[in-house]
Amino acid sequence: MTACAIEPMAANAGNGENGDGETSRTEGASTEDGETPRTEGRAITEYGETPRTEGVIPRTECVITVDGSYAARLARDGDSWFPERWTLDGPEPYAVPLPGNQPEEPGTEVQPMGDGRVLIRRFADGRHTFSLLYPTGPQTGELPLGAVECPADGTSLRLLPPAPGGENAYALAVGPRSSAVWLVAGGAFGPEHLAEIPGRCSGGVWLDRAGRMLALDREAGGRTKAVVVDLERGGEVSPLLQITDGSDDRLLLADPDSGLLLISSDAPSPGRTRLGWGVLGSTLPVRFPECLRVQDCAVTPFAIQPGQVLMPEGCGVALRVDGPMGSWVGVWRPAARQVLHLPAPEGWLTGAGLWTEDGELLLPYATADTPCGVARWAALLGNGGLTGEAEGPGGTGATGAGDAGPEGSEGGGGTVARAPEPDPPEPVVARPVPLQQAPLGNLVTK
């Protein structure tokens, strides 16, 4: 088992309220460079024509709440790191620095909560401590939540992606033989142990809007399969994804509204991981489109368009593409047969982004001139292309609709169309299916 000791919640260092005496302060915010700490805000893996090193995860430089209201990241001021919260749901984005009494370590994790506070996980001397940060005028208030102490047997702990609703936050502790899910914010008495899962788990994808069903990629018996953990039934585990008996099948992203799933598997090409898609509860096979294979590049989905109820083929999917020429953005829909490649905005917080229900893709970025900005890409309904503009303190400016990210890749351009979207394809799922009864089919098509 993953044995971790709980330390009680410390005395409050603040009143716990989100006392937003906020000013649009951005001092110290700077463009991130290659030394930015890795934050696993999404369940991601790598793809390409050649096998990749197991466990290598592209870095996500900021974490966004499920509803898109707030984001958080570790920003840099010279050689010092400090938490920074971004407010995204106002007329223009702005950042609030939340420095503590001393600089943070590069491995510190931060996660925005739905009320505007920022959860921080610090690690020292085998202890993971959790606190909520919030602005109090020119100072930073801190509410300690307690700590989780893990044994020195190779057990690691990290925050899971933001939960729906933004009231609770969870962490995954992975030991040599089992993994544990912890409620680290939102509980009554500090960190709370919720579930123990046999096997080593990774990933972490929420399957519903209630924050009850959590999908994890469990390694057991030499194979990795996605499973569902029911957090309201004592951590009951049930199978979710098994394409073939001998394949490694991981869940990368899921949209609860449409049921669209983005999947990583080596089932169609043993020894080579492929990116595919399926629908929760569908009897149709998982599909692995050839257009999602980019030569000598790693392709990672990081955002799905919400609100497309029972219309998975019409959902926009944002892809991070990492190649020899850098990182850029891909946009794809299951109904399409090609990926639209876009140049990432300058200073993109690589791997971070959010789709709106209306079809806008929001990409946060930070530069010396614009320390808190959001590029907005709106879908062109006629040809599937996108156009975009960037917004930040001090006004807006066009970023241009790209020909492509790298030289020689495909792209599109034009103006934003506001006409009604054409009727979507007939949905695959006719009605919602209980999650514990909804494994994908065992067939595979290329």
Tab-separated table of C-alpha atoms in Angstrom:
chain	number	residue	atom	x	y	z
A	1	MET	CA	0.000	0.000	0.000
A	2	THR	CA	0.976	3.626	-0.397
A	3	ALA	CA	1.395	4.548	3.235
A	4	CYS	CA	1.303	8.270	3.890
A	5	ALA	CA	0.881	9.931	7.253
A	6	ILE	CA	-1.433	12.898	7.660
A	7	GLU	CA	-0.430	15.924	9.657
A	8	PRO	CA	-3.270	17.981	11.133
A	9	MET	CA	-4.196	21.316	9.680
A	10	ALA	CA	-2.073	24.082	11.107
A	11	ALA	CA	-3.482	27.183	12.686
A	12	ASN	CA	-4.841	29.618	10.138
A	13	ALA	CA	-2.384	32.196	8.910
A	14	GLY	CA	-5.257	34.258	7.527
A	15	ASN	CA	-9.002	34.490	7.653
A	16	GLY	CA	-9.440	32.097	4.707
A	17	GLU	CA	-11.510	34.530	2.716
A	18	ASN	CA	-10.775	35.551	-0.800
A	19	GLY	CA	-10.187	39.139	0.206
A	20	ASP	CA	-9.743	40.406	-3.282
A	21	GLY	CA	-8.287	43.793	-2.730
A	22	GLU	CA	-6.920	43.127	-6.181
A	23	THR	CA	-4.862	45.466	-8.243
A	24	SER	CA	-3.651	44.708	-11.715
A	25	ARG	CA	-0.106	44.096	-10.463
A	26	THR	CA	2.254	42.258	-12.721
A	27	GLU	CA	5.634	43.158	-11.254
A	28	GLY	CA	8.154	40.432	-11.650
A	29	ALA	CA	6.216	38.518	-14.273
A	30	SER	CA	8.491	37.549	-17.118
A	31	THR	CA	8.527	35.379	-20.173
A	32	GLU	CA	9.169	31.790	-19.216
A	33	ASP	CA	12.261	30.083	-20.559
A	34	GLY	CA	13.416	26.522	-20.713
A	35	GLU	CA	13.993	26.421	-16.959
A	36	THR	CA	10.326	26.619	-16.037
A	37	PRO	CA	9.269	23.860	-13.633
A	38	ARG	CA	7.029	21.152	-15.014
A	39	THR	CA	3.407	21.299	-13.925
A	40	GLU	CA	1.134	18.451	-14.912
A	41	GLY	CA	-2.078	20.325	-15.590
A	42	ARG	CA	-3.361	17.799	-18.054
A	43	ALA	CA	-2.977	14.060	-18.554
A	44	ILE	CA	-0.550	13.924	-21.435
A	45	THR	CA	1.796	11.582	-23.213
A	46	GLU	CA	4.004	11.642	-26.266
A	47	TYR	CA	3.523	10.427	-29.797
A	48	GLY	CA	5.628	10.167	-32.883
A	49	GLU	CA	7.131	7.926	-35.487
A	50	THR	CA	9.777	6.673	-33.065
A	51	PRO	CA	9.235	5.205	-29.598
A	52	ARG	CA	9.430	7.752	-26.810
A	53	THR	CA	10.869	7.435	-23.339
A	54	GLU	CA	8.213	6.161	-20.940
A	55	GLY	CA	7.141	8.749	-18.406
A	56	VAL	CA	8.447	11.788	-20.309
A	57	ILE	CA	5.714	14.437	-20.071
A	58	PRO	CA	5.651	17.741	-21.949
A	59	ARG	CA	5.632	20.643	-19.534
A	60	THR	CA	2.500	22.716	-18.977
A	61	GLU	CA	3.413	26.177	-17.764
A	62	CYS	CA	0.103	27.131	-16.151
A	63	VAL	CA	-3.069	25.474	-14.865
A	64	ILE	CA	-6.593	26.719	-15.680
A	65	THR	CA	-9.824	26.069	-13.787
A	66	VAL	CA	-12.430	23.952	-15.549
A	67	ASP	CA	-14.733	26.949	-16.093
A	68	GLY	CA	-11.884	29.135	-17.344
A	69	SER	CA	-12.250	31.824	-14.676
A	70	TYR	CA	-8.757	31.628	-13.230
A	71	ALA	CA	-5.292	30.335	-13.998
A	72	ALA	CA	-2.181	29.938	-11.871
A	73	ARG	CA	1.494	29.456	-12.577
A	74	LEU	CA	4.936	29.889	-11.079
A	75	ALA	CA	6.334	33.130	-12.468
A	76	ARG	CA	9.944	34.219	-12.362
A	77	ASP	CA	11.577	37.386	-11.080
A	78	GLY	CA	15.292	37.100	-11.762
A	79	ASP	CA	16.385	33.886	-10.065
A	80	SER	CA	13.305	33.715	-7.817
A	81	TRP	CA	10.021	31.891	-8.375
A	82	PHE	CA	6.657	33.047	-7.010
A	83	PRO	CA	2.997	32.025	-7.513
A	84	GLU	CA	0.904	34.168	-9.798
A	85	ARG	CA	-2.849	34.077	-10.330
A	86	TRP	CA	-4.481	35.152	-13.567
A	87	THR	CA	-8.093	36.334	-13.770
A	88	LEU	CA	-9.499	35.363	-17.166
A	89	ASP	CA	-13.252	35.998	-16.959
A	90	GLY	CA	-13.194	39.795	-16.878
A	91	PRO	CA	-13.122	42.355	-19.686
A	92	GLU	CA	-9.369	41.798	-19.983
A	93	PRO	CA	-6.990	39.344	-18.285
A	94	TYR	CA	-4.805	40.510	-15.437
A	95	ALA	CA	-2.311	38.900	-13.088
A	96	VAL	CA	-1.934	39.141	-9.324
A	97	PRO	CA	1.432	38.036	-7.896
A	98	LEU	CA	1.207	36.029	-4.676
A	99	PRO	CA	4.758	35.958	-3.296
A	100	GLY	CA	5.408	34.397	0.081
A	101	ASN	CA	8.008	35.235	2.672
A	102	GLN	CA	10.665	33.506	0.602
A	103	PRO	CA	11.049	32.365	-3.022
A	104	GLU	CA	9.454	29.082	-4.019
A	105	GLU	CA	11.345	26.010	-5.160
A	106	PRO	CA	11.114	25.224	-8.901
A	107	GLY	CA	9.280	21.944	-8.165
A	108	THR	CA	6.450	23.667	-6.308
A	109	GLU	CA	2.972	23.075	-7.768
A	110	VAL	CA	0.157	25.635	-7.898
A	111	GLN	CA	-3.486	25.232	-8.860
A	112	PRO	CA	-6.269	27.841	-9.076
A	113	MET	CA	-9.468	27.301	-7.099
A	114	GLY	CA	-12.933	28.377	-8.207
A	115	ASP	CA	-13.098	31.232	-5.657
A	116	GLY	CA	-9.869	32.849	-6.833
A	117	ARG	CA	-7.541	31.449	-4.208
A	118	VAL	CA	-4.504	29.445	-5.297
A	119	LEU	CA	-3.574	26.074	-3.858
A	120	ILE	CA	0.152	25.539	-3.433
A	121	ARG	CA	1.984	22.282	-2.787
A	122	ARG	CA	5.454	22.531	-1.330
A	123	PHE	CA	7.800	19.636	-0.661
A	124	ALA	CA	10.566	19.480	1.927
A	125	ASP	CA	12.027	16.717	4.098
A	126	GLY	CA	9.585	14.088	2.830
A	127	ARG	CA	6.532	16.218	3.611
A	128	HIS	CA	4.062	17.668	1.121
A	129	THR	CA	2.464	20.752	2.656
A	130	PHE	CA	-0.640	22.436	1.248
A	131	SER	CA	-1.861	26.011	1.647
A	132	LEU	CA	-4.324	28.387	0.022
A	133	LEU	CA	-2.940	31.739	-1.108
A	134	TYR	CA	-5.013	34.869	-1.662
A	135	PRO	CA	-4.316	38.597	-2.114
A	136	THR	CA	-4.773	40.899	0.880
A	137	GLY	CA	-4.011	44.304	-0.539
A	138	PRO	CA	-0.259	44.476	-1.166
A	139	GLN	CA	0.401	41.303	0.845
A	140	THR	CA	-0.294	37.599	0.347
A	141	GLY	CA	-2.551	35.797	2.794
A	142	GLU	CA	-1.907	32.110	3.413
A	143	LEU	CA	-4.248	29.521	4.901
A	144	PRO	CA	-2.387	26.309	5.841
A	145	LEU	CA	-4.342	23.120	5.088
A	146	GLY	CA	-2.021	20.490	6.541
A	147	ALA	CA	0.512	18.060	5.134
A	148	VAL	CA	0.925	14.549	3.791
A	149	GLU	CA	4.107	12.696	4.719
A	150	CYS	CA	5.152	9.919	2.357
A	151	PRO	CA	7.709	7.203	3.102
A	152	ALA	CA	11.106	7.199	1.459
A	153	ASP	CA	10.317	4.135	-0.660
A	154	GLY	CA	9.988	5.849	-3.993
A	155	THR	CA	6.494	7.202	-3.278
A	156	SER	CA	5.775	10.424	-5.180
A	157	LEU	CA	2.851	12.829	-4.890
A	158	ARG	CA	1.491	15.397	-7.314
A	159	LEU	CA	-1.667	17.417	-7.762
A	160	LEU	CA	-4.366	16.041	-10.037
A	161	PRO	CA	-5.909	18.338	-12.685
A	162	PRO	CA	-8.449	20.884	-11.402
A	163	ALA	CA	-11.741	19.276	-10.440
A	164	PRO	CA	-15.103	20.480	-11.796
A	165	GLY	CA	-16.712	23.103	-9.588
A	166	GLY	CA	-13.407	24.430	-8.293
A	167	GLU	CA	-14.246	23.778	-4.624
A	168	ASN	CA	-12.046	20.714	-4.070
A	169	ALA	CA	-8.523	19.777	-5.074
A	170	TYR	CA	-6.996	16.307	-5.190
A	171	ALA	CA	-3.564	14.713	-5.258
A	172	LEU	CA	-2.259	11.329	-6.388
A	173	ALA	CA	0.400	9.511	-4.349
A	174	VAL	CA	2.119	6.722	-6.276
A	175	GLY	CA	4.020	4.040	-4.389
A	176	PRO	CA	5.843	0.875	-5.443
A	177	ARG	CA	2.726	-1.327	-5.431
A	178	SER	CA	-0.312	0.930	-5.050
A	179	SER	CA	-1.559	4.472	-5.529
A	180	ALA	CA	-3.665	6.694	-3.310
A	181	VAL	CA	-6.065	9.559	-4.061
A	182	TRP	CA	-6.100	12.379	-1.500
A	183	LEU	CA	-8.521	15.248	-1.008
A	184	VAL	CA	-6.089	18.060	-0.181
A	185	ALA	CA	-8.367	21.125	-0.343
A	186	GLY	CA	-12.070	21.381	0.387
A	187	GLY	CA	-12.181	18.866	3.244
A	188	ALA	CA	-13.190	19.622	6.820
A	189	PHE	CA	-10.016	18.565	8.648
A	190	GLY	CA	-7.070	18.854	6.308
A	191	PRO	CA	-5.894	16.248	3.789
A	192	GLU	CA	-8.198	13.230	3.578
A	193	HIS	CA	-7.327	9.807	2.180
A	194	LEU	CA	-10.096	8.824	-0.258
A	195	ALA	CA	-9.004	5.746	-2.170
A	196	GLU	CA	-6.256	3.133	-2.470
A	197	ILE	CA	-5.798	1.593	-5.916
A	198	PRO	CA	-3.629	-1.496	-6.470
A	199	GLY	CA	-0.922	-0.804	-9.032
A	200	ARG	CA	1.007	2.273	-10.056
A	201	CYS	CA	-1.243	4.999	-11.478
A	202	SER	CA	-0.588	8.038	-13.629
A	203	GLY	CA	-2.629	10.558	-15.603
A	204	GLY	CA	-5.873	11.821	-14.148
A	205	VAL	CA	-8.987	12.838	-16.115
A	206	TRP	CA	-12.393	13.878	-14.733
A	207	LEU	CA	-15.308	12.144	-16.448
A	208	ASP	CA	-18.266	14.044	-14.992
A	209	ARG	CA	-19.241	17.530	-13.888
A	210	ALA	CA	-19.738	16.453	-10.270
A	211	GLY	CA	-16.088	15.600	-9.605
A	212	ARG	CA	-16.963	12.037	-8.676
A	213	MET	CA	-15.613	9.858	-11.477
A	214	LEU	CA	-11.850	10.014	-11.922
A	215	ALA	CA	-10.043	8.119	-14.677
A	216	LEU	CA	-6.482	6.965	-13.990
A	217	ASP	CA	-3.993	4.996	-16.070
A	218	ARG	CA	-3.074	1.966	-13.961
A	219	GLU	CA	0.035	-0.102	-14.577
A	220	ALA	CA	-0.437	-3.714	-13.479
A	221	GLY	CA	0.897	-6.971	-14.836
A	222	GLY	CA	3.239	-5.169	-17.202
A	223	ARG	CA	0.405	-3.360	-19.023
A	224	THR	CA	-1.240	0.028	-18.550
A	225	LYS	CA	-5.025	0.337	-18.789
A	226	ALA	CA	-7.333	3.245	-17.982
A	227	VAL	CA	-9.667	2.603	-15.041
A	228	VAL	CA	-12.415	4.604	-13.332
A	229	VAL	CA	-12.255	5.418	-9.627
A	230	ASP	CA	-15.592	6.287	-7.991
A	231	LEU	CA	-14.686	8.699	-5.201
A	232	GLU	CA	-18.147	8.504	-3.625
A	233	ARG	CA	-18.084	4.731	-3.290
A	234	GLY	CA	-14.883	4.325	-1.326
A	235	GLY	CA	-12.637	4.419	-4.367
A	236	GLU	CA	-14.355	1.566	-6.201
A	237	VAL	CA	-12.334	0.739	-9.334
A	238	SER	CA	-13.851	-0.443	-12.627
A	239	PRO	CA	-12.357	-0.924	-16.129
A	240	LEU	CA	-12.703	1.917	-18.607
A	241	LEU	CA	-10.418	1.248	-21.554
A	242	GLN	CA	-9.030	-2.008	-22.911
A	243	ILE	CA	-8.567	-2.040	-26.667
A	244	THR	CA	-6.633	-5.317	-26.789
A	245	ASP	CA	-5.309	-7.564	-24.033
A	246	GLY	CA	-1.690	-6.785	-24.853
A	247	SER	CA	-1.910	-3.037	-25.532
A	248	ASP	CA	-1.105	-0.065	-23.304
A	249	ASP	CA	-4.233	2.095	-23.327
A	250	ARG	CA	-4.263	5.493	-21.649
A	251	LEU	CA	-6.923	8.187	-21.395
A	252	LEU	CA	-5.579	11.686	-22.084
A	253	LEU	CA	-8.647	13.936	-22.142
A	254	ALA	CA	-12.413	13.593	-21.787
A	255	ASP	CA	-15.361	15.894	-22.287
A	256	PRO	CA	-18.353	15.048	-20.057
A	257	ASP	CA	-20.845	16.873	-22.302
A	258	SER	CA	-20.208	15.048	-25.574
A	259	GLY	CA	-18.508	11.937	-24.219
A	260	LEU	CA	-15.491	12.507	-26.478
A	261	LEU	CA	-12.347	10.696	-25.282
A	262	LEU	CA	-8.771	11.272	-26.485
A	263	ILE	CA	-6.762	8.088	-26.138
A	264	SER	CA	-3.152	6.973	-26.325
A	265	SER	CA	-2.578	3.343	-27.349
A	266	ASP	CA	-0.115	1.082	-29.137
A	267	ALA	CA	-2.882	-1.318	-30.208
A	268	PRO	CA	-2.845	-0.360	-33.918
A	269	SER	CA	0.980	-0.190	-34.096
A	270	PRO	CA	2.657	-2.399	-31.487
A	271	GLY	CA	5.673	-0.632	-30.062
A	272	ARG	CA	4.509	2.761	-31.329
A	273	THR	CA	2.025	4.867	-29.418
A	274	ARG	CA	-0.799	6.357	-31.500
A	275	LEU	CA	-3.320	9.064	-30.702
A	276	GLY	CA	-6.957	8.030	-31.133
A	277	TRP	CA	-10.467	8.962	-30.146
A	278	GLY	CA	-13.615	7.254	-28.984
A	279	VAL	CA	-16.910	8.016	-27.307
A	280	LEU	CA	-17.815	7.070	-23.780
A	281	GLY	CA	-20.415	4.306	-23.920
A	282	SER	CA	-20.218	3.824	-27.687
A	283	THR	CA	-20.162	0.373	-29.255
A	284	LEU	CA	-18.089	1.678	-32.179
A	285	PRO	CA	-14.344	0.972	-32.205
A	286	VAL	CA	-11.678	3.435	-31.208
A	287	ARG	CA	-10.355	5.307	-34.236
A	288	PHE	CA	-6.733	6.329	-34.852
A	289	PRO	CA	-6.742	9.004	-37.598
A	290	GLU	CA	-3.630	9.137	-39.729
A	291	CYS	CA	-3.720	12.945	-39.649
A	292	LEU	CA	-2.868	12.882	-35.935
A	293	ARG	CA	0.534	11.394	-36.725
A	294	VAL	CA	3.050	14.183	-37.338
A	295	GLN	CA	6.447	13.025	-38.567
A	296	ASP	CA	9.184	13.357	-35.923
A	297	CYS	CA	6.867	15.276	-33.598
A	298	ALA	CA	5.098	14.654	-30.305
A	299	VAL	CA	1.375	15.488	-30.379
A	300	THR	CA	-0.430	16.120	-27.090
A	301	PRO	CA	-4.132	17.074	-26.754
A	302	PHE	CA	-4.655	19.730	-24.101
A	303	ALA	CA	-8.212	21.087	-24.496
A	304	ILE	CA	-11.624	19.953	-25.792
A	305	GLN	CA	-14.527	22.237	-26.692
A	306	PRO	CA	-17.275	21.779	-24.052
A	307	GLY	CA	-21.033	22.120	-24.351
A	308	GLN	CA	-21.473	19.954	-27.464
A	309	VAL	CA	-23.963	17.588	-25.840
A	310	LEU	CA	-23.898	14.192	-27.550
A	311	MET	CA	-22.021	15.680	-30.526
A	312	PRO	CA	-18.477	14.345	-30.136
A	313	GLU	CA	-17.583	14.604	-33.832
A	314	GLY	CA	-18.130	18.366	-33.757
A	315	CYS	CA	-15.935	19.125	-30.749
A	316	GLY	CA	-12.831	21.185	-31.310
A	317	VAL	CA	-9.647	19.617	-29.941
A	318	ALA	CA	-6.492	21.658	-29.298
A	319	LEU	CA	-3.178	19.879	-29.760
A	320	ARG	CA	0.292	20.783	-28.622
A	321	VAL	CA	2.851	19.803	-31.257
A	322	ASP	CA	6.503	19.553	-30.210
A	323	GLY	CA	9.083	19.066	-32.924
A	324	PRO	CA	12.623	19.954	-33.955
A	325	MET	CA	11.454	23.475	-34.824
A	326	GLY	CA	9.805	24.140	-31.476
A	327	SER	CA	6.219	23.970	-30.241
A	328	TRP	CA	3.056	25.106	-31.975
A	329	VAL	CA	-0.704	24.534	-31.860
A	330	GLY	CA	-2.829	22.103	-33.827
A	331	VAL	CA	-6.618	22.247	-34.083
A	332	TRP	CA	-8.666	19.220	-35.079
A	333	ARG	CA	-12.226	17.904	-34.964
A	334	PRO	CA	-13.107	14.200	-35.158
A	335	ALA	CA	-15.313	14.918	-38.173
A	336	ALA	CA	-12.334	16.413	-40.031
A	337	ARG	CA	-9.611	14.539	-41.881
A	338	GLN	CA	-6.796	16.988	-41.291
A	339	VAL	CA	-5.174	19.015	-38.540
A	340	LEU	CA	-4.936	22.783	-38.877
A	341	HIS	CA	-1.488	23.916	-37.723
A	342	LEU	CA	-1.246	27.368	-36.110
A	343	PRO	CA	1.702	29.406	-34.877
A	344	ALA	CA	1.609	29.686	-31.098
A	345	PRO	CA	1.456	33.257	-29.814
A	346	GLU	CA	4.781	34.678	-28.698
A	347	GLY	CA	5.366	33.793	-25.063
A	348	TRP	CA	2.706	31.060	-25.047
A	349	LEU	CA	2.587	29.289	-21.688
A	350	THR	CA	3.232	26.090	-23.563
A	351	GLY	CA	0.602	23.390	-23.239
A	352	ALA	CA	-2.016	25.646	-21.602
A	353	GLY	CA	-5.299	26.621	-23.184
A	354	LEU	CA	-9.070	26.456	-23.013
A	355	TRP	CA	-11.957	26.078	-25.448
A	356	THR	CA	-15.173	28.027	-24.920
A	357	GLU	CA	-18.577	26.584	-25.790
A	358	ASP	CA	-18.812	29.107	-28.643
A	359	GLY	CA	-15.722	27.640	-30.284
A	360	GLU	CA	-13.021	30.107	-29.241
A	361	LEU	CA	-9.633	28.709	-28.296
A	362	LEU	CA	-7.926	30.754	-25.566
A	363	LEU	CA	-4.136	30.559	-25.287
A	364	PRO	CA	-2.467	32.371	-22.362
A	365	TYR	CA	0.910	34.012	-23.016
A	366	ALA	CA	3.403	36.271	-21.273
A	367	THR	CA	6.024	38.534	-22.828
A	368	ALA	CA	8.109	41.428	-21.595
A	369	ASP	CA	5.610	43.878	-23.098
A	370	THR	CA	2.491	41.899	-22.152
A	371	PRO	CA	3.096	39.988	-18.920
A	372	CYS	CA	-0.509	38.726	-18.883
A	373	GLY	CA	-2.210	38.119	-22.216
A	374	VAL	CA	-4.667	35.770	-23.888
A	375	ALA	CA	-4.734	34.999	-27.607
A	376	ARG	CA	-8.240	34.192	-28.848
A	377	TRP	CA	-8.694	32.000	-31.905
A	378	ALA	CA	-12.212	31.831	-33.342
A	379	ALA	CA	-13.311	29.088	-35.733
A	380	LEU	CA	-14.015	29.877	-39.357
A	381	LEU	CA	-17.073	27.803	-40.018
A	382	GLY	CA	-16.746	27.694	-43.769
A	383	ASN	CA	-13.369	25.993	-44.140
A	384	GLY	CA	-12.518	24.947	-40.599
A	385	GLY	CA	-9.789	27.594	-40.269
A	386	LEU	CA	-9.231	29.972	-37.397
A	387	THR	CA	-8.520	33.649	-36.935
A	388	GLY	CA	-7.332	35.244	-33.763
A	389	GLU	CA	-6.481	38.291	-31.736
A	390	ALA	CA	-4.518	38.812	-28.550
A	391	GLU	CA	-5.735	40.697	-25.538
A	392	GLY	CA	-3.978	41.884	-22.445
A	393	PRO	CA	-3.422	44.972	-20.295
A	394	GLY	CA	-3.127	48.022	-22.481
A	395	GLY	CA	-5.362	46.998	-25.360
A	396	THR	CA	-5.667	44.372	-28.045
A	397	GLY	CA	-3.698	43.607	-31.135
A	398	ALA	CA	-3.982	41.200	-34.012
A	399	THR	CA	-1.845	38.119	-33.905
A	400	GLY	CA	-2.855	37.034	-37.370
A	401	ALA	CA	-4.477	33.921	-38.691
A	402	GLY	CA	-1.643	31.656	-39.420
A	403	ASP	CA	-0.398	29.966	-42.454
A	404	ALA	CA	1.115	27.479	-40.015
A	405	GLY	CA	3.281	26.946	-36.983
A	406	PRO	CA	6.491	25.706	-38.610
A	407	GLU	CA	7.462	26.421	-42.173
A	408	GLY	CA	5.820	24.058	-44.606
A	409	SER	CA	2.903	22.859	-42.469
A	410	GLU	CA	-0.694	23.340	-43.445
A	411	GLY	CA	-2.819	26.235	-42.249
A	412	GLY	CA	-5.630	28.610	-43.040
A	413	GLY	CA	-6.762	32.155	-42.586
A	414	GLY	CA	-9.611	34.563	-43.138
A	415	THR	CA	-12.094	36.475	-41.030
A	416	VAL	CA	-14.213	35.407	-38.106
A	417	ALA	CA	-17.573	34.047	-39.210
A	418	ARG	CA	-20.576	34.440	-36.938
A	419	ALA	CA	-23.093	32.472	-38.950
A	420	PRO	CA	-24.887	29.556	-37.270
A	421	GLU	CA	-22.888	26.332	-37.277
A	422	PRO	CA	-24.100	23.680	-39.721
A	423	ASP	CA	-26.043	20.763	-38.323
A	424	PRO	CA	-23.621	18.327	-36.642
A	425	PRO	CA	-23.330	14.689	-37.649
A	426	GLU	CA	-25.738	12.265	-36.076
A	427	PRO	CA	-24.444	11.589	-32.541
A	428	VAL	CA	-22.950	8.210	-31.808
A	429	VAL	CA	-24.377	8.044	-28.296
A	430	ALA	CA	-28.164	8.287	-28.180
A	431	ARG	CA	-28.391	8.713	-24.418
A	432	PRO	CA	-26.042	9.063	-21.463
A	433	VAL	CA	-24.548	5.795	-20.280
A	434	PRO	CA	-23.564	5.168	-16.648
A	435	LEU	CA	-19.797	5.449	-16.492
A	436	GLN	CA	-19.249	2.134	-14.765
A	437	GLN	CA	-21.065	0.463	-17.675
A	438	ALA	CA	-19.241	2.271	-20.435
A	439	PRO	CA	-15.987	0.620	-21.510
A	440	LEU	CA	-15.015	1.184	-25.117
A	441	GLY	CA	-15.382	-1.520	-27.724
A	442	ASN	CA	-12.582	-4.028	-28.251
A	443	LEU	CA	-12.238	-3.386	-31.985
A	444	VAL	CA	-9.591	-1.179	-33.500
A	445	THR	CA	-9.615	0.546	-36.852
A	446	LYS	CA	-6.894	2.538	-38.531
